PDB file of C-alpha atoms and ligand atoms in Angstrom:
ATOM      1  CA  MET A 125     -34.481   8.304  10.348  1.00 50.00           C
ATOM      2  CA  PRO A 126     -32.911   8.984   6.711  1.00 53.00           C
ATOM      3  CA  THR A 127     -34.143   6.807   3.664  1.00 68.00           C
ATOM      4  CA  MET A 128     -33.084   3.811   2.959  1.00 90.00           C
ATOM      5  CA  GLY A 129     -30.171   3.513   0.341  1.00 96.00           C
ATOM      6  CA  ARG A 130     -28.908   0.616  -2.119  1.00 97.00           C
ATOM      7  CA  ILE A 131     -24.907   0.082  -1.058  1.00 98.00           C
ATOM      8  CA  PHE A 132     -22.991  -1.733  -3.261  1.00 98.00           C
ATOM      9  CA  VAL A 133     -20.342  -3.486  -1.320  1.00 98.00           C
ATOM     10  CA  THR A 134     -17.149  -4.623  -3.686  1.00 98.00           C
ATOM     11  CA  ARG A 135     -16.477  -7.666  -0.954  1.00 97.00           C
ATOM     12  CA  ALA A 136     -17.806  -9.609   1.777  1.00 95.00           C
ATOM     13  CA  LEU A 137     -16.622  -8.076   4.718  1.00 93.00           C
ATOM     14  CA  PRO A 138     -16.767 -10.463   7.700  1.00 88.00           C
ATOM     15  CA  PHE A 139     -16.148  -7.096  10.349  1.00 90.00           C
ATOM     16  CA  ALA A 140     -19.365  -6.247  12.877  1.00 92.00           C
ATOM     17  CA  ALA A 141     -18.974  -2.509  11.133  1.00 93.00           C
ATOM     18  CA  LEU A 142     -21.394  -3.801   7.844  1.00 94.00           C
ATOM     19  CA  ASP A 143     -24.327  -4.764  10.539  1.00 95.00           C
ATOM     20  CA  ARG A 144     -24.296  -1.180  11.577  1.00 95.00           C
ATOM     21  CA  LEU A 145     -24.602  -0.029   7.295  1.00 96.00           C
ATOM     22  CA  ALA A 146     -27.435  -2.877   6.705  1.00 96.00           C
ATOM     23  CA  ALA A 147     -29.271  -1.545   9.723  1.00 96.00           C
ATOM     24  CA  GLU A 148     -30.009   1.526   8.025  1.00 96.00           C
ATOM     25  CA  HIS A 149     -29.755   0.426   4.616  1.00 97.00           C
ATOM     26  CA  GLU A 150     -29.770  -2.413   1.601  1.00 97.00           C
ATOM     27  CA  LEU A 151     -26.955  -3.688   0.936  1.00 97.00           C
ATOM     28  CA  ASP A 152     -25.945  -5.312  -1.888  1.00 97.00           C
ATOM     29  CA  VAL A 153     -22.277  -7.197  -1.262  1.00 97.00           C
ATOM     30  CA  TRP A 154     -20.463  -9.168  -4.410  1.00 98.00           C
ATOM     31  CA  GLU A 155     -20.501 -12.573  -3.767  1.00 96.00           C
ATOM     32  CA  GLY A 156     -16.919 -13.108  -5.503  1.00 96.00           C
ATOM     33  CA  ASP A 157     -13.789 -14.240  -3.768  1.00 95.00           C
ATOM     34  CA  LEU A 158     -11.959 -11.669  -6.474  1.00 97.00           C
ATOM     35  CA  PRO A 159     -12.500  -7.971  -7.049  1.00 97.00           C
ATOM     36  CA  PRO A 160     -15.819  -7.558  -9.846  1.00 98.00           C
ATOM     37  CA  GLY A 161     -14.436  -6.590 -12.828  1.00 97.00           C
ATOM     38  CA  PRO A 162     -14.689  -3.835 -14.870  1.00 96.00           C
ATOM     39  CA  GLU A 163     -18.580  -5.069 -16.355  1.00 97.00           C
ATOM     40  CA  ALA A 164     -20.014  -6.555 -13.279  1.00 97.00           C
ATOM     41  CA  MET A 165     -19.494  -2.737 -11.319  1.00 97.00           C
ATOM     42  CA  ARG A 166     -20.843  -1.471 -13.622  1.00 97.00           C
ATOM     43  CA  GLU A 167     -23.471  -3.059 -13.635  1.00 97.00           C
ATOM     44  CA  ARG A 168     -24.074  -3.728  -9.998  1.00 97.00           C
ATOM     45  CA  ALA A 169     -23.322   0.290  -8.843  1.00 97.00           C
ATOM     46  CA  ALA A 170     -25.616   1.323 -11.823  1.00 97.00           C
ATOM     47  CA  ALA A 171     -28.279   0.959  -8.915  1.00 95.00           C
ATOM     48  CA  ALA A 172     -25.934   2.448  -5.883  1.00 98.00           C
ATOM     49  CA  ASP A 173     -26.686   5.390  -3.790  1.00 98.00           C
ATOM     50  CA  GLY A 174     -23.646   4.264  -2.025  1.00 98.00           C
ATOM     51  CA  LEU A 175     -20.808   2.099  -2.769  1.00 98.00           C
ATOM     52  CA  LEU A 176     -17.765   1.131  -0.298  1.00 98.00           C
ATOM     53  CA  SER A 177     -14.733   0.138  -2.557  1.00 98.00           C
ATOM     54  CA  LEU A 178     -11.022  -1.718  -1.754  1.00 98.00           C
ATOM     55  CA  VAL A 179      -7.835  -0.742  -3.422  1.00 97.00           C
ATOM     56  CA  THR A 180      -8.533  -3.444  -5.961  1.00 97.00           C
ATOM     57  CA  ASP A 181     -11.980  -1.585  -7.766  1.00 98.00           C
ATOM     58  CA  PRO A 182     -10.762   1.368  -9.931  1.00 98.00           C
ATOM     59  CA  VAL A 183     -13.728   3.537  -9.914  1.00 98.00           C
ATOM     60  CA  GLY A 184     -13.350   6.087 -12.752  1.00 98.00           C
ATOM     61  CA  ALA A 185     -15.256   8.398 -14.716  1.00 98.00           C
ATOM     62  CA  ASP A 186     -16.556   6.660 -17.018  1.00 97.00           C
ATOM     63  CA  LEU A 187     -18.356   3.798 -14.313  1.00 98.00           C
ATOM     64  CA  LEU A 188     -19.342   6.931 -12.293  1.00 98.00           C
ATOM     65  CA  ALA A 189     -21.401   7.981 -15.585  1.00 97.00           C
ATOM     66  CA  ALA A 190     -22.578   4.426 -15.006  1.00 97.00           C
ATOM     67  CA  CYS A 191     -24.613   5.547 -11.505  1.00 97.00           C
ATOM     68  CA  PRO A 192     -26.698   8.410 -11.828  1.00 97.00           C
ATOM     69  CA  ASP A 193     -27.977   8.002  -7.817  1.00 97.00           C
ATOM     70  CA  LEU A 194     -24.646   7.650  -6.834  1.00 98.00           C
ATOM     71  CA  LYS A 195     -24.601   9.419  -3.363  1.00 98.00           C
ATOM     72  CA  ALA A 196     -21.237   8.363  -1.789  1.00 98.00           C
ATOM     73  CA  ILE A 197     -17.991   6.412  -1.874  1.00 98.00           C
ATOM     74  CA  ALA A 198     -16.134   5.152   0.795  1.00 98.00           C
ATOM     75  CA  ASN A 199     -12.713   4.096  -0.408  1.00 98.00           C
ATOM     76  CA  MET A 200     -11.651   1.125   2.353  1.00 98.00           C
ATOM     77  CA  ALA A 201      -7.944   2.488   2.175  1.00 98.00           C
ATOM     78  CA  VAL A 202      -6.189   5.443   3.070  1.00 97.00           C
ATOM     79  CA  GLY A 203      -4.573   5.678  -0.675  1.00 97.00           C
ATOM     80  CA  THR A 204      -7.444   6.601  -3.168  1.00 97.00           C
ATOM     81  CA  ASP A 205      -5.417   5.935  -6.419  1.00 97.00           C
ATOM     82  CA  ASN A 206      -8.093   3.857  -7.435  1.00 97.00           C
ATOM     83  CA  ILE A 207     -10.807   6.270  -8.147  1.00 98.00           C
ATOM     84  CA  ASP A 208     -11.110   8.933 -10.017  1.00 98.00           C
ATOM     85  CA  LEU A 209     -11.301  12.290  -7.220  1.00 98.00           C
ATOM     86  CA  GLU A 210     -11.876  14.660 -10.171  1.00 98.00           C
ATOM     87  CA  ALA A 211     -14.567  13.008 -11.751  1.00 98.00           C
ATOM     88  CA  ALA A 212     -16.536  12.488  -8.455  1.00 98.00           C
ATOM     89  CA  ALA A 213     -15.849  15.974  -7.206  1.00 98.00           C
ATOM     90  CA  ALA A 214     -17.098  17.286 -10.600  1.00 98.00           C
ATOM     91  CA  ARG A 215     -20.669  14.706 -10.162  1.00 97.00           C
ATOM     92  CA  GLY A 216     -20.933  16.597  -6.563  1.00 97.00           C
ATOM     93  CA  ILE A 217     -20.154  12.649  -5.397  1.00 98.00           C
ATOM     94  CA  PRO A 218     -17.917  12.706  -2.329  1.00 98.00           C
ATOM     95  CA  VAL A 219     -15.350  10.342  -1.504  1.00 98.00           C
ATOM     96  CA  GLY A 220     -14.282   9.328   1.814  1.00 98.00           C
ATOM     97  CA  ASN A 221     -11.539   6.652   3.146  1.00 98.00           C
ATOM     98  CA  THR A 222      -9.830   5.340   6.027  1.00 98.00           C
ATOM     99  CA  PRO A 223      -6.708   7.800   7.166  1.00 97.00           C
ATOM    100  CA  ASP A 224      -4.577   7.202  10.355  1.00 97.00           C
ATOM    101  CA  VAL A 225      -5.794   4.278  11.912  1.00 98.00           C
ATOM    102  CA  LEU A 226      -3.043   2.123   9.844  1.00 98.00           C
ATOM    103  CA  THR A 227      -0.598   4.290  10.069  1.00 98.00           C
ATOM    104  CA  ASP A 228       1.229   2.053  12.933  1.00 98.00           C
ATOM    105  CA  ALA A 229       0.213  -1.407  10.900  1.00 98.00           C
ATOM    106  CA  THR A 230       2.110  -0.050   7.970  1.00 98.00           C
ATOM    107  CA  ALA A 231       4.975   1.513   9.685  1.00 98.00           C
ATOM    108  CA  ASP A 232       5.210  -2.056  11.225  1.00 98.00           C
ATOM    109  CA  LEU A 233       5.681  -3.646   7.708  1.00 98.00           C
ATOM    110  CA  ALA A 234       7.898  -1.604   6.318  1.00 98.00           C
ATOM    111  CA  PHE A 235      10.026  -2.275   8.904  1.00 98.00           C
ATOM    112  CA  ALA A 236       9.284  -5.838   8.936  1.00 98.00           C
ATOM    113  CA  LEU A 237      10.601  -5.994   5.281  1.00 98.00           C
ATOM    114  CA  LEU A 238      13.888  -3.700   6.276  1.00 98.00           C
ATOM    115  CA  LEU A 239      14.974  -5.983   9.076  1.00 98.00           C
ATOM    116  CA  ALA A 240      14.048  -9.222   6.386  1.00 98.00           C
ATOM    117  CA  VAL A 241      15.813  -7.600   3.185  1.00 98.00           C
ATOM    118  CA  ALA A 242      18.802  -6.570   5.405  1.00 98.00           C
ATOM    119  CA  ARG A 243      19.302  -9.499   7.610  1.00 98.00           C
ATOM    120  CA  ARG A 244      18.224 -12.301   4.115  1.00 98.00           C
ATOM    121  CA  LEU A 245      15.651 -13.829   5.538  1.00 98.00           C
ATOM    122  CA  PRO A 246      13.831 -15.350   3.285  1.00 97.00           C
ATOM    123  CA  GLN A 247      17.227 -17.045   2.346  1.00 97.00           C
ATOM    124  CA  GLY A 248      18.242 -18.193   4.951  1.00 97.00           C
ATOM    125  CA  GLU A 249      14.099 -19.843   5.626  1.00 98.00           C
ATOM    126  CA  ALA A 250      15.315 -21.206   2.841  1.00 97.00           C
ATOM    127  CA  GLN A 251      18.535 -22.622   3.584  1.00 97.00           C
ATOM    128  CA  VAL A 252      16.990 -24.183   6.445  1.00 98.00           C
ATOM    129  CA  ARG A 253      13.532 -25.934   4.649  1.00 98.00           C
ATOM    130  CA  GLU A 254      15.797 -26.825   2.086  1.00 98.00           C
ATOM    131  CA  GLY A 255      18.432 -28.882   3.871  1.00 98.00           C
ATOM    132  CA  ARG A 256      21.438 -26.482   3.198  1.00 98.00           C
ATOM    133  CA  TRP A 257      22.175 -25.252   6.348  1.00 98.00           C
ATOM    134  CA  ARG A 258      25.605 -27.287   7.228  1.00 97.00           C
ATOM    135  CA  THR A 259      27.169 -25.224   9.807  1.00 97.00           C
ATOM    136  CA  TRP A 260      27.627 -22.011  11.318  1.00 97.00           C
ATOM    137  CA  GLU A 261      29.438 -19.987   8.847  1.00 96.00           C
ATOM    138  CA  PRO A 262      31.684 -17.341  10.242  1.00 97.00           C
ATOM    139  CA  ALA A 263      30.792 -15.075   7.012  1.00 97.00           C
ATOM    140  CA  GLY A 264      27.775 -16.829   5.713  1.00 94.00           C
ATOM    141  CA  ASP A 265      24.797 -15.120   5.171  1.00 94.00           C
ATOM    142  CA  LEU A 266      25.925 -11.647   6.113  1.00 97.00           C
ATOM    143  CA  GLY A 267      23.857  -9.119   6.040  1.00 97.00           C
ATOM    144  CA  ALA A 268      23.364  -5.032   6.911  1.00 98.00           C
ATOM    145  CA  ASP A 269      23.720  -3.271   9.841  1.00 98.00           C
ATOM    146  CA  LEU A 270      20.716  -0.875  10.742  1.00 98.00           C
ATOM    147  CA  SER A 271      22.432   0.718  14.109  1.00 98.00           C
ATOM    148  CA  GLY A 272      24.045   3.842  12.850  1.00 98.00           C
ATOM    149  CA  ALA A 273      22.367   3.543   9.134  1.00 98.00           C
ATOM    150  CA  THR A 274      21.254   6.164   7.719  1.00 98.00           C
ATOM    151  CA  LEU A 275      17.545   5.674   6.536  1.00 98.00           C
ATOM    152  CA  GLY A 276      15.879   8.012   3.997  1.00 98.00           C
ATOM    153  CA  ILE A 277      12.176   8.637   3.749  1.00 98.00           C
ATOM    154  CA  VAL A 278      10.471   9.575   0.756  1.00 98.00           C
ATOM    155  CA  GLY A 279       6.860  11.209   1.760  1.00 97.00           C
ATOM    156  CA  ARG A 280       7.155  11.939   5.133  1.00 94.00           C
ATOM    157  CA  GLY A 281       3.169  11.901   5.962  1.00 95.00           C
ATOM    158  CA  ARG A 282       1.911   9.785   9.020  1.00 96.00           C
ATOM    159  CA  ILE A 283       3.054   6.452   7.570  1.00 98.00           C
ATOM    160  CA  GLY A 284       6.992   8.117   7.303  1.00 97.00           C
ATOM    161  CA  ASP A 285       6.581  10.087  10.581  1.00 97.00           C
ATOM    162  CA  ALA A 286       6.103   6.060  12.122  1.00 98.00           C
ATOM    163  CA  VAL A 287       8.551   4.631  10.224  1.00 98.00           C
ATOM    164  CA  ALA A 288      11.499   7.492  11.381  1.00 98.00           C
ATOM    165  CA  ARG A 289       9.785   6.659  15.132  1.00 98.00           C
ATOM    166  CA  ARG A 290      10.824   3.401  14.610  1.00 98.00           C
ATOM    167  CA  ALA A 291      14.356   3.877  13.496  1.00 98.00           C
ATOM    168  CA  ASP A 292      14.887   5.901  16.014  1.00 98.00           C
ATOM    169  CA  GLY A 293      14.612   3.210  18.198  1.00 98.00           C
ATOM    170  CA  PHE A 294      16.849   0.706  15.970  1.00 98.00           C
ATOM    171  CA  GLY A 295      19.513   3.823  16.452  1.00 98.00           C
ATOM    172  CA  MET A 296      19.563   4.799  11.980  1.00 98.00           C
ATOM    173  CA  GLU A 297      19.864   8.537  11.250  1.00 98.00           C
ATOM    174  CA  VAL A 298      16.718   9.592   9.415  1.00 98.00           C
ATOM    175  CA  ILE A 299      16.413  11.566   6.131  1.00 98.00           C
ATOM    176  CA  ALA A 300      13.213  12.800   4.749  1.00 98.00           C
ATOM    177  CA  SER A 301      12.373  14.014   1.258  1.00 97.00           C
ATOM    178  CA  SER A 302       8.702  15.066   0.464  1.00 92.00           C
ATOM    179  CA  ARG A 303       6.859  17.319  -1.596  1.00 87.00           C
ATOM    180  CA  ARG A 304       7.273  20.247   0.791  1.00 86.00           C
ATOM    181  CA  SER A 305       9.920  19.775   2.870  1.00 88.00           C
ATOM    182  CA  GLY A 306      13.224  17.752   3.273  1.00 91.00           C
ATOM    183  CA  MET A 307      16.021  17.195   1.473  1.00 97.00           C
ATOM    184  CA  PRO A 308      15.761  17.076  -2.478  1.00 97.00           C
ATOM    185  CA  LEU A 309      15.378  13.372  -3.575  1.00 98.00           C
ATOM    186  CA  GLU A 310      18.829  13.018  -5.366  1.00 98.00           C
ATOM    187  CA  GLU A 311      20.608  13.748  -2.602  1.00 98.00           C
ATOM    188  CA  LEU A 312      18.397  11.259  -0.282  1.00 98.00           C
ATOM    189  CA  LEU A 313      18.985   8.844  -2.354  1.00 98.00           C
ATOM    190  CA  GLU A 314      22.395   9.255  -2.606  1.00 98.00           C
ATOM    191  CA  ARG A 315      22.998   9.342   1.206  1.00 98.00           C
ATOM    192  CA  ALA A 316      20.849   6.463   2.564  1.00 98.00           C
ATOM    193  CA  ASP A 317      21.802   3.009   3.317  1.00 98.00           C
ATOM    194  CA  PHE A 318      17.821   2.184   2.885  1.00 98.00           C
ATOM    195  CA  VAL A 319      15.364   3.935   0.982  1.00 99.00           C
ATOM    196  CA  SER A 320      11.181   3.518   2.087  1.00 98.00           C
ATOM    197  CA  LEU A 321       8.711   4.912   0.280  1.00 98.00           C
ATOM    198  CA  HIS A 322       5.589   6.390   1.525  1.00 98.00           C
ATOM    199  CA  CYS A 323       4.155   9.137  -1.316  1.00 97.00           C
ATOM    200  CA  PRO A 324       0.794   8.473  -2.417  1.00 96.00           C
ATOM    201  CA  LEU A 325       0.691   7.421  -6.331  1.00 97.00           C
ATOM    202  CA  THR A 326       0.151  10.766  -8.817  1.00 96.00           C
ATOM    203  CA  PRO A 327       0.869  11.616 -12.377  1.00 96.00           C
ATOM    204  CA  ALA A 328       4.082  13.275 -10.578  1.00 95.00           C
ATOM    205  CA  THR A 329       5.206  10.234  -8.723  1.00 97.00           C
ATOM    206  CA  ARG A 330       4.799   7.730 -10.839  1.00 98.00           C
ATOM    207  CA  HIS A 331       7.504   5.374 -11.847  1.00 98.00           C
ATOM    208  CA  LEU A 332       9.687   8.041  -9.153  1.00 98.00           C
ATOM    209  CA  ILE A 333      12.400   5.342  -8.599  1.00 98.00           C
ATOM    210  CA  GLY A 334      13.614   4.357 -12.060  1.00 98.00           C
ATOM    211  CA  THR A 335      16.673   4.051 -13.776  1.00 98.00           C
ATOM    212  CA  GLU A 336      18.105   7.261 -12.896  1.00 98.00           C
ATOM    213  CA  ALA A 337      17.113   6.896  -8.768  1.00 98.00           C
ATOM    214  CA  LEU A 338      18.517   3.595  -8.908  1.00 98.00           C
ATOM    215  CA  GLN A 339      21.546   4.540 -10.103  1.00 98.00           C
ATOM    216  CA  ARG A 340      22.178   7.312  -7.249  1.00 98.00           C
ATOM    217  CA  MET A 341      21.322   5.077  -5.174  1.00 98.00           C
ATOM    218  CA  LYS A 342      24.479   3.152  -2.897  1.00 98.00           C
ATOM    219  CA  PRO A 343      25.564  -0.672  -4.483  1.00 98.00           C
ATOM    220  CA  SER A 344      24.792  -1.401  -0.763  1.00 98.00           C
ATOM    221  CA  ALA A 345      21.604   0.266  -0.133  1.00 98.00           C
ATOM    222  CA  TYR A 346      18.548  -1.150   0.383  1.00 98.00           C
ATOM    223  CA  LEU A 347      14.751  -0.183  -1.135  1.00 99.00           C
ATOM    224  CA  VAL A 348      11.394  -1.223   0.409  1.00 99.00           C
ATOM    225  CA  ASN A 349       8.292   0.024  -0.979  1.00 99.00           C
ATOM    226  CA  THR A 350       4.632  -0.094   0.563  1.00 98.00           C
ATOM    227  CA  ALA A 351       3.306   2.576  -1.429  1.00 98.00           C
ATOM    228  CA  ARG A 352       2.313   1.779  -4.138  1.00 98.00           C
ATOM    229  CA  GLY A 353       4.023  -0.579  -6.964  1.00 98.00           C
ATOM    230  CA  GLY A 354       3.339   2.341  -9.259  1.00 98.00           C
ATOM    231  CA  VAL A 355       6.364   4.607  -7.395  1.00 98.00           C
ATOM    232  CA  VAL A 356       8.706   2.320  -9.148  1.00 98.00           C
ATOM    233  CA  ASP A 357       9.652   1.197 -12.308  1.00 98.00           C
ATOM    234  CA  GLN A 358       9.702  -2.385 -11.927  1.00 98.00           C
ATOM    235  CA  VAL A 359      11.462  -3.111 -15.643  1.00 98.00           C
ATOM    236  CA  ALA A 360      14.412  -0.808 -13.736  1.00 98.00           C
ATOM    237  CA  LEU A 361      14.538  -2.096 -10.586  1.00 99.00           C
ATOM    238  CA  ARG A 362      15.405  -5.810 -11.615  1.00 98.00           C
ATOM    239  CA  LEU A 363      17.936  -5.041 -13.935  1.00 98.00           C
ATOM    240  CA  ALA A 364      19.517  -2.680 -11.269  1.00 98.00           C
ATOM    241  CA  LEU A 365      19.198  -5.364  -8.705  1.00 98.00           C
ATOM    242  CA  ILE A 366      20.423  -8.413 -11.174  1.00 98.00           C
ATOM    243  CA  ALA A 367      23.491  -5.485 -11.727  1.00 98.00           C
ATOM    244  CA  GLY A 368      23.892  -5.367  -8.321  1.00 98.00           C
ATOM    245  CA  GLU A 369      23.800  -1.271  -8.577  1.00 98.00           C
ATOM    246  CA  ILE A 370      21.708  -1.392  -5.308  1.00 98.00           C
ATOM    247  CA  ALA A 371      21.809  -4.494  -2.704  1.00 98.00           C
ATOM    248  CA  GLY A 372      17.978  -5.554  -2.737  1.00 98.00           C
ATOM    249  CA  ALA A 373      14.906  -4.372  -2.442  1.00 98.00           C
ATOM    250  CA  ALA A 374      11.324  -5.343  -0.645  1.00 98.00           C
ATOM    251  CA  LEU A 375       8.288  -4.868  -2.068  1.00 99.00           C
ATOM    252  CA  ASP A 376       4.670  -5.206  -0.182  1.00 98.00           C
ATOM    253  CA  VAL A 377       3.052  -3.956  -3.529  1.00 98.00           C
ATOM    254  CA  THR A 378       4.040  -4.033  -7.074  1.00 98.00           C
ATOM    255  CA  ASP A 379       2.669  -2.614 -10.330  1.00 98.00           C
ATOM    256  CA  PRO A 380       0.710  -4.979 -11.753  1.00 98.00           C
ATOM    257  CA  GLU A 381      -1.238  -6.469  -8.307  1.00 98.00           C
ATOM    258  CA  PRO A 382      -1.146  -9.186  -7.949  1.00 98.00           C
ATOM    259  CA  LEU A 383       2.289 -10.086  -9.533  1.00 98.00           C
ATOM    260  CA  PRO A 384       1.794 -12.699 -12.020  1.00 98.00           C
ATOM    261  CA  ALA A 385       4.226 -15.569 -10.536  1.00 96.00           C
ATOM    262  CA  GLY A 386       5.939 -15.470 -13.610  1.00 96.00           C
ATOM    263  CA  ASP A 387       6.580 -12.020 -13.708  1.00 98.00           C
ATOM    264  CA  PRO A 388      10.756 -11.293 -14.776  1.00 98.00           C
ATOM    265  CA  LEU A 389      10.857  -9.093 -11.951  1.00 98.00           C
ATOM    266  CA  LEU A 390      10.894 -11.572  -9.587  1.00 98.00           C
ATOM    267  CA  GLU A 391      13.843 -13.544 -10.999  1.00 97.00           C
ATOM    268  CA  ALA A 392      15.545 -10.886  -9.667  1.00 98.00           C
ATOM    269  CA  PRO A 393      18.009 -11.679  -6.696  1.00 97.00           C
ATOM    270  CA  ASN A 394      17.525  -9.909  -3.654  1.00 97.00           C
ATOM    271  CA  LEU A 395      14.368  -9.446  -4.444  1.00 98.00           C
ATOM    272  CA  LEU A 396      11.526 -10.126  -1.177  1.00 98.00           C
ATOM    273  CA  VAL A 397       7.780  -9.397  -1.956  1.00 98.00           C
ATOM    274  CA  VAL A 398       4.693  -9.893  -0.379  1.00 98.00           C
ATOM    275  CA  PRO A 399       1.385  -9.517  -1.242  1.00 98.00           C
ATOM    276  CA  HIS A 400       0.076  -5.990  -0.192  1.00 98.00           C
ATOM    277  CA  VAL A 401      -0.332  -6.725   3.672  1.00 98.00           C
ATOM    278  CA  GLY A 402       0.975  -3.366   4.764  1.00 98.00           C
ATOM    279  CA  SER A 403      -2.696  -2.781   6.755  1.00 98.00           C
ATOM    280  CA  ALA A 404      -3.163  -7.009   7.484  1.00 98.00           C
ATOM    281  CA  THR A 405      -3.817  -6.699  11.078  1.00 98.00           C
ATOM    282  CA  VAL A 406      -7.272  -7.744  12.469  1.00 97.00           C
ATOM    283  CA  ARG A 407      -7.836  -4.257  14.488  1.00 97.00           C
ATOM    284  CA  THR A 408      -6.616  -2.263  12.021  1.00 98.00           C
ATOM    285  CA  ARG A 409      -8.875  -4.090   9.028  1.00 98.00           C
ATOM    286  CA  GLU A 410     -12.007  -3.766  11.852  1.00 97.00           C
ATOM    287  CA  ARG A 411     -11.242  -0.059  11.972  1.00 97.00           C
ATOM    288  CA  MET A 412     -11.113   0.492   8.595  1.00 98.00           C
ATOM    289  CA  ALA A 413     -14.218  -1.274   7.735  1.00 97.00           C
ATOM    290  CA  GLU A 414     -15.968   0.776  10.849  1.00 97.00           C
ATOM    291  CA  MET A 415     -14.247   4.249   9.389  1.00 98.00           C
ATOM    292  CA  ALA A 416     -15.923   3.494   5.486  1.00 98.00           C
ATOM    293  CA  VAL A 417     -19.039   2.332   7.082  1.00 98.00           C
ATOM    294  CA  GLU A 418     -19.636   5.683   9.135  1.00 98.00           C
ATOM    295  CA  ASN A 419     -18.085   7.804   5.838  1.00 98.00           C
ATOM    296  CA  LEU A 420     -21.482   6.126   4.148  1.00 98.00           C
ATOM    297  CA  LEU A 421     -23.385   6.436   6.685  1.00 98.00           C
ATOM    298  CA  ALA A 422     -22.981  10.531   7.311  1.00 98.00           C
ATOM    299  CA  ALA A 423     -23.110  10.895   3.794  1.00 98.00           C
ATOM    300  CA  LEU A 424     -26.364   9.393   2.809  1.00 97.00           C
ATOM    301  CA  ALA A 425     -28.371  10.873   5.914  1.00 97.00           C
ATOM    302  CA  GLY A 426     -26.978  14.456   3.844  1.00 96.00           C
ATOM    303  CA  HIS A 427     -23.977  14.819   6.586  1.00 98.00           C
ATOM    304  CA  PRO A 428     -20.609  15.498   5.842  1.00 98.00           C
ATOM    305  CA  MET A 429     -17.981  12.585   6.218  1.00 98.00           C
ATOM    306  CA  PRO A 430     -16.404  12.291   9.337  1.00 98.00           C
ATOM    307  CA  TYR A 431     -12.821  11.205   7.164  1.00 98.00           C
ATOM    308  CA  PRO A 432     -13.447  12.655   3.758  1.00 98.00           C
ATOM    309  CA  VAL A 433     -10.390  13.030   0.950  1.00 96.00           C
TER     310      VAL A 433
HETATM  311  C1  DGY B1635      -4.486   1.755   2.175  1.00 85.03           C
HETATM  312  O1  DGY B1635      -4.961   1.428   2.605  1.00 85.03           O
HETATM  313  O2  DGY B1635      -4.221   2.501   1.198  1.00 85.03           O
HETATM  314  C2  DGY B1635      -3.178   0.488   1.555  1.00 85.03           C
HETATM  315  O3  DGY B1635      -2.624   0.052   0.592  1.00 85.03           O
HETATM  316  C3  DGY B1635      -4.521  -0.591   1.976  1.00 85.03           C
HETATM  317  O4  DGY B1635      -4.547  -0.828   2.929  1.00 85.03           O
END
C-alpha cells in the first residue's frame, strides 16, 4: 500500500471515481462553484502531492515552483493548453489527460452546432417564443444543405476523424488539413462549405483563423469551433460576420471563457455560442473523472500514468 498523499482537487466532482482516490489519499477539494483564483490555487496546491485540475485552471511555471511536493498532475480534459508542460517536465512531474472518451461526445456537439447554424435553429426558436411565427413561408428561414456540401476539417486527430465519420453519414464530402497531412489550410478554406476546427491550441495555432483565413472562406460558408477559443481571432470573426464575409459561425469555445454577456462578438449576426459543453454528457464526464483518478493513483504509487500526455 503506497503512503497516503495529499491531493488538491480544484472543483467538487460528483462522480464515483473520487471515492477511489479518497480511499487511498487525503483529498482537499476546492469548495467554490467557480475555479480557484491564482492565489487560492497557489495556497492550496502548495502542500499537495497530486493535483486534479480542470481546463479552467492555469497551471504555469510559477504555480509549479510554489508546489515543492507535487508529484503528479491529472488534467480532467484531453486538452492540456492550461498546463505548462515544459515546466512540469523540467520538474519531473508527469501530466496525464483524458483522451478518447470524449471523442464521440465532442464530435456529436460539433455536428449539433453545424446543423443548428446551417438550419438557423436559434433564429427559428426565438421566432416561435417571441410570437413572430406568422405562417409557413415559401422563402422564409432558408438555411444550407449538408448533403453534397464539403466539410473542411482542420486538425485530423481523433475528434476530427469522428466528425468526418458523421459527415459521411450526412452525404458530405470531407477534406482535411492538419500539421502532418492533408491539403494546405488555404485550399481547404477556399473549398469548404463548412469549416470545423479540431486542432489543439499551441503558439502555432493561436489565431489560425484570423482576417486572412476568414477572407479565404466562401461567403456562404460556416465556421464551427469545438477546439479552443484561441484558435479563432474573435475580433476578425465579428467583423467577418458583420460584413457577410462568411455565412455564420457556431462556437463551443471562446477566448476568454466565460465570454462576458456584453462581449462585442455577441453583436455579430448568425452566431451561435454555447458554453464549452463538448464533453458534457454523463457517461463522458464520469469516464473523464475515472481516467484522471487512475492517472493520479498510478503516479502516486510510483507507476507510469495509464493516460500520459
Ligand atoms: C477537453 O477535454 O479538452 C475539453 O475541452 C473539455 O472537456
